[in-house]
């Protein structure tokens, strides 16, 4: 259920980044991910921008589309957070 509330938590942002990275790794457009997951393309865009908090069912649909477990998807989110916290985060973003 979407209540229209805008969230900005780090986890929600990292989940959106994860979805985008996994989608791009597959070489898929948002439309193609929508087809694989059974979700609406515009909703996937909202997830990727960190504007909505997806339900557990939605997270599972996305994980299945990527042929991954929910645990693997959240591990990717945690890796993003660790990189953000790293004192070398800025230098690592320049390709070093």
C-alpha atoms as a printed R data frame, in Angstrom:
   type eleno elety resid chain resno      x       y       z
1  ATOM     1    CA   UNK     A     1  0.000   0.000   0.000
2  ATOM     2    CA   UNK     A     2  1.441   3.333  -1.029
3  ATOM     3    CA   UNK     A     3  0.510   6.058   1.453
4  ATOM     4    CA   UNK     A     4  2.147   8.851  -0.526
5  ATOM     5    CA   UNK     A     5  4.654   9.450   2.270
6  ATOM     6    CA   UNK     A     6  8.123  10.348   1.032
7  ATOM     7    CA   UNK     A     7 10.957   8.532   2.798
8  ATOM     8    CA   UNK     A     8 14.620   9.459   2.740
9  ATOM     9    CA   UNK     A     9 16.239   6.825   4.931
10 ATOM    10    CA   UNK     A    10 19.619   5.503   3.951
11 ATOM    11    CA   UNK     A    11 18.289   1.956   3.624
12 ATOM    12    CA   UNK     A    12 15.601   3.048   1.163
13 ATOM    13    CA   UNK     A    13 18.147   5.028  -0.859
14 ATOM    14    CA   UNK     A    14 20.619   2.129  -0.845
15 ATOM    15    CA   UNK     A    15 17.885  -0.283  -1.898
16 ATOM    16    CA   UNK     A    16 17.077   1.964  -4.850
17 ATOM    17    CA   UNK     A    17 20.735   2.133  -5.834
18 ATOM    18    CA   UNK     A    18 20.918  -1.651  -5.549
19 ATOM    19    CA   UNK     A    19 17.904  -2.164  -7.809
20 ATOM    20    CA   UNK     A    20 19.337   0.207 -10.410
21 ATOM    21    CA   UNK     A    21 22.782  -1.425 -10.313
22 ATOM    22    CA   UNK     A    22 21.382  -4.954 -10.565
23 ATOM    23    CA   UNK     A    23 19.056  -3.903 -13.392
24 ATOM    24    CA   UNK     A    24 21.884  -2.256 -15.312
25 ATOM    25    CA   UNK     A    25 24.133  -5.271 -14.707
26 ATOM    26    CA   UNK     A    26 21.482  -7.357 -16.491
27 ATOM    27    CA   UNK     A    27 21.403  -4.816 -19.311
28 ATOM    28    CA   UNK     A    28 17.695  -4.215 -18.688
29 ATOM    29    CA   UNK     A    29 15.621  -1.082 -19.016
30 ATOM    30    CA   UNK     A    30 13.097  -0.300 -16.292
31 ATOM    31    CA   UNK     A    31 10.440  -1.620 -18.669
32 ATOM    32    CA   UNK     A    32 12.270  -4.937 -19.008
33 ATOM    33    CA   UNK     A    33 12.646  -5.250 -15.232
34 ATOM    34    CA   UNK     A    34  8.928  -4.532 -14.938
35 ATOM    35    CA   UNK     A    35  8.250  -7.456 -17.262
36 ATOM    36    CA   UNK     A    36 10.513  -9.800 -15.305
37 ATOM    37    CA   UNK     A    37  9.156  -8.771 -11.899
38 ATOM    38    CA   UNK     A    38  5.482  -8.142 -12.606
39 ATOM    39    CA   UNK     A    39  5.794  -4.593 -11.272
40 ATOM    40    CA   UNK     A    40  4.885  -1.296 -12.923
41 ATOM    41    CA   UNK     A    41  7.742   0.515 -14.687
42 ATOM    42    CA   UNK     A    42  6.986   3.822 -12.995
43 ATOM    43    CA   UNK     A    43  6.982   2.123  -9.580
44 ATOM    44    CA   UNK     A    44 10.430   0.686 -10.322
45 ATOM    45    CA   UNK     A    45 11.588   4.221 -11.116
46 ATOM    46    CA   UNK     A    46 10.236   5.426  -7.784
47 ATOM    47    CA   UNK     A    47 12.069   2.599  -5.999
48 ATOM    48    CA   UNK     A    48 15.326   3.413  -7.789
49 ATOM    49    CA   UNK     A    49 15.031   7.063  -6.749
50 ATOM    50    CA   UNK     A    50 14.368   6.087  -3.122
51 ATOM    51    CA   UNK     A    51 10.942   7.718  -3.132
52 ATOM    52    CA   UNK     A    52  8.919   4.726  -1.954
53 ATOM    53    CA   UNK     A    53  9.373   1.972   0.601
54 ATOM    54    CA   UNK     A    54  8.684  -1.301  -1.189
55 ATOM    55    CA   UNK     A    55  6.802  -4.070   0.579
56 ATOM    56    CA   UNK     A    56  8.442  -7.369   1.451
57 ATOM    57    CA   UNK     A    57  6.512  -8.955  -1.424
58 ATOM    58    CA   UNK     A    58  7.906  -6.349  -3.841
59 ATOM    59    CA   UNK     A    59 11.447  -6.933  -2.579
60 ATOM    60    CA   UNK     A    60 10.966 -10.655  -3.164
61 ATOM    61    CA   UNK     A    61  9.624 -10.067  -6.698
62 ATOM    62    CA   UNK     A    62 12.672  -7.971  -7.531
63 ATOM    63    CA   UNK     A    63 15.077 -10.507  -6.024
64 ATOM    64    CA   UNK     A    64 13.471 -13.301  -8.047
65 ATOM    65    CA   UNK     A    65 13.700 -11.206 -11.213
66 ATOM    66    CA   UNK     A    66 17.440 -10.868 -10.591
67 ATOM    67    CA   UNK     A    67 17.704 -14.588  -9.779
68 ATOM    68    CA   UNK     A    68 18.923 -13.657  -6.301
69 ATOM    69    CA   UNK     A    69 17.734 -14.160  -2.754
70 ATOM    70    CA   UNK     A    70 16.326 -11.334  -0.654
71 ATOM    71    CA   UNK     A    71 19.370 -11.810   1.590
72 ATOM    72    CA   UNK     A    72 21.720 -11.270  -1.365
73 ATOM    73    CA   UNK     A    73 19.884  -8.101  -2.370
74 ATOM    74    CA   UNK     A    74 20.147  -6.660   1.145
75 ATOM    75    CA   UNK     A    75 23.815  -7.708   1.341
76 ATOM    76    CA   UNK     A    76 24.358  -5.522  -1.731
77 ATOM    77    CA   UNK     A    77 22.610  -2.655   0.104
78 ATOM    78    CA   UNK     A    78 24.948  -3.155   3.064
79 ATOM    79    CA   UNK     A    79 27.992  -3.101   0.773
80 ATOM    80    CA   UNK     A    80 26.829   0.251  -0.619
81 ATOM    81    CA   UNK     A    81 26.492   1.614   2.917
82 ATOM    82    CA   UNK     A    82 29.983   0.404   3.842
83 ATOM    83    CA   UNK     A    83 31.418   2.148   0.787
84 ATOM    84    CA   UNK     A    84 29.599   5.353   1.751
85 ATOM    85    CA   UNK     A    85 31.105   5.210   5.240
86 ATOM    86    CA   UNK     A    86 34.612   4.469   3.983
87 ATOM    87    CA   UNK     A    87 37.139   7.268   4.443
88 ATOM    88    CA   UNK     A    88 38.181   6.509   0.859
89 ATOM    89    CA   UNK     A    89 34.642   6.796  -0.555
90 ATOM    90    CA   UNK     A    90 35.333   9.988  -2.517
91 ATOM    91    CA   UNK     A    91 38.592   8.740  -4.012
92 ATOM    92    CA   UNK     A    92 37.034   5.371  -4.896
93 ATOM    93    CA   UNK     A    93 34.301   7.112  -6.878
94 ATOM    94    CA   UNK     A    94 36.873   8.502  -9.296
95 ATOM    95    CA   UNK     A    95 37.794   5.036 -10.517
96 ATOM    96    CA   UNK     A    96 40.780   4.313  -8.315
